[in-house]
Amino acid sequence: MIGRPEPNEAAAYYSTYTDLITSEDILSVLESQLEETVPFLSAISDEQSLHRYAPDKWSMRQLLSHVNDTERTFLFRALWFARGFPDPLPSFDQNIAVAAAAADQISWMRHVEEFHAIRVATLAFFRNLPPEAWSRSGIAGSNSFTVRAL
């Protein structure tokens, strides 16, 4: 069971993101994104990666750190729910995470390498899920999600 998640498989706000994906094969989408994104990110210089479009906005390093943290968080949620753990998980506050990450102190290429490693781990996890695990669900941040919706 992969396919597209039904609206009742995640919080209502989540469709803002899932509706952007038109393919039924999310693993192929994740793989294509990896193949396209790493070369794109690798072409950005260390200096460019510190750019902010406004003083109070995140730098590109902070943005990629956020992407990495978010994928890691959603992968952990998928693991938790797929394995049948009953306890709810806390919410993820991106502002707390970005403030603690010190992303601007880490080289751009290390952020890119981290993105690659996390995506490879994400793909390996989802490729190895038994079919029945995709429909398992749990609570994260007081919202219900199925593994498929994550």
XYZ file of C-alpha atoms in Angstrom:
150
model
C 0.000 0.000 0.000
C 1.664 3.137 -1.121
C -0.309 5.432 -3.388
C -1.559 8.823 -2.346
C -2.803 9.353 1.201
C -6.488 10.032 1.745
C -7.421 13.385 3.342
C -8.304 11.647 6.629
C -4.782 10.199 6.972
C -3.233 13.464 8.158
C -4.059 16.846 9.639
C -5.944 19.132 7.245
C -3.002 21.545 6.838
C -0.845 18.692 5.594
C -2.614 18.548 2.208
C -0.884 21.853 1.385
C 2.278 19.762 1.032
C 0.995 16.382 -0.131
C -1.083 17.945 -2.912
C 2.144 19.209 -4.506
C 3.088 15.601 -5.314
C 1.110 14.228 -8.243
C 2.789 10.832 -8.567
C 1.413 7.693 -6.938
C 4.983 6.404 -6.466
C 6.457 8.458 -3.643
C 9.660 6.401 -3.541
C 10.448 7.345 -7.145
C 9.720 10.981 -6.327
C 12.079 10.905 -3.335
C 14.766 9.226 -5.429
C 14.403 11.732 -8.285
C 14.570 14.613 -5.830
C 17.814 13.206 -4.444
C 19.344 12.869 -7.916
C 18.311 16.419 -8.881
C 18.799 18.251 -5.596
C 22.318 17.208 -4.615
C 23.948 18.546 -7.823
C 21.873 21.733 -7.579
C 22.883 22.321 -3.946
C 26.507 21.401 -4.654
C 26.741 24.265 -7.157
C 26.054 26.828 -4.407
C 29.185 28.321 -2.862
C 29.894 28.557 0.849
C 29.593 32.335 0.589
C 26.261 32.163 -1.260
C 24.903 29.733 1.332
C 25.108 32.436 4.011
C 22.755 34.692 2.028
C 19.545 35.907 3.667
C 16.974 37.792 1.625
C 16.233 39.904 4.720
C 18.137 40.352 8.002
C 15.500 38.533 10.080
C 15.152 35.571 7.670
C 16.994 32.257 7.617
C 20.179 31.831 5.624
C 20.358 29.117 2.996
C 22.355 27.032 5.482
C 19.619 27.399 8.067
C 17.005 26.515 5.474
C 18.797 23.316 4.430
C 19.397 22.449 8.086
C 15.640 22.831 8.598
C 14.915 20.566 5.611
C 17.312 17.975 7.039
C 15.823 18.160 10.528
C 12.295 17.933 9.171
C 12.983 14.886 7.010
C 14.730 13.210 9.933
C 11.762 14.031 12.207
C 9.198 12.687 9.758
C 11.291 9.564 9.188
C 11.356 8.947 12.944
C 7.589 9.430 13.084
C 7.169 6.911 10.265
C 9.402 4.433 12.111
C 7.479 4.951 15.363
C 4.080 4.450 13.774
C 5.143 1.635 11.412
C 6.567 -0.379 14.295
C 3.354 0.027 16.257
C 4.514 2.116 19.203
C 1.361 3.394 20.915
C 2.667 6.548 22.605
C 2.063 9.921 20.930
C 5.037 11.943 19.763
C 5.611 15.628 20.530
C 5.339 18.407 17.995
C 8.394 19.738 16.181
C 9.106 23.435 16.672
C 11.229 24.520 13.733
C 12.287 27.763 15.390
C 13.696 25.965 18.431
C 15.521 23.534 16.137
C 17.019 26.238 13.916
C 18.137 28.315 16.896
C 19.952 25.325 18.419
C 21.490 23.980 15.198
C 24.158 26.676 14.665
C 23.738 25.959 10.952
C 25.733 28.987 9.818
C 28.783 27.580 11.617
C 28.690 24.379 9.533
C 30.056 24.364 5.988
C 27.560 24.281 3.159
C 28.908 21.001 1.786
C 28.452 19.315 5.157
C 24.776 20.337 5.051
C 24.525 18.956 1.499
C 26.206 15.696 2.560
C 23.784 15.443 5.473
C 20.830 15.933 3.105
C 22.152 13.105 0.933
C 22.680 10.759 3.890
C 19.237 11.415 5.355
C 17.491 10.916 2.010
C 19.346 7.643 1.400
C 18.266 6.471 4.876
C 14.684 7.572 4.198
C 14.581 5.608 0.952
C 16.066 2.495 2.560
C 13.527 2.606 5.384
C 10.488 3.005 3.142
C 11.674 0.403 0.616
C 11.856 -2.161 3.420
C 8.457 -1.472 4.975
C 6.040 -4.391 4.930
C 2.836 -3.509 3.047
C 0.671 -3.469 6.182
C 2.908 -0.874 7.865
C 1.897 1.879 5.420
C -1.602 2.105 6.918
C -0.507 2.163 10.553
C -1.051 5.442 12.314
C -0.086 7.455 15.336
C -0.221 10.873 16.908
C 2.440 13.547 16.445
C 1.931 17.024 17.836
C -1.716 16.179 18.661
C -2.455 15.289 15.002
C -3.105 11.820 13.623
C -0.984 10.607 10.687
C -0.640 7.339 8.803
C 2.798 6.189 7.744
C 1.695 6.643 4.135
C 0.842 10.297 4.772
C 4.258 10.999 6.245
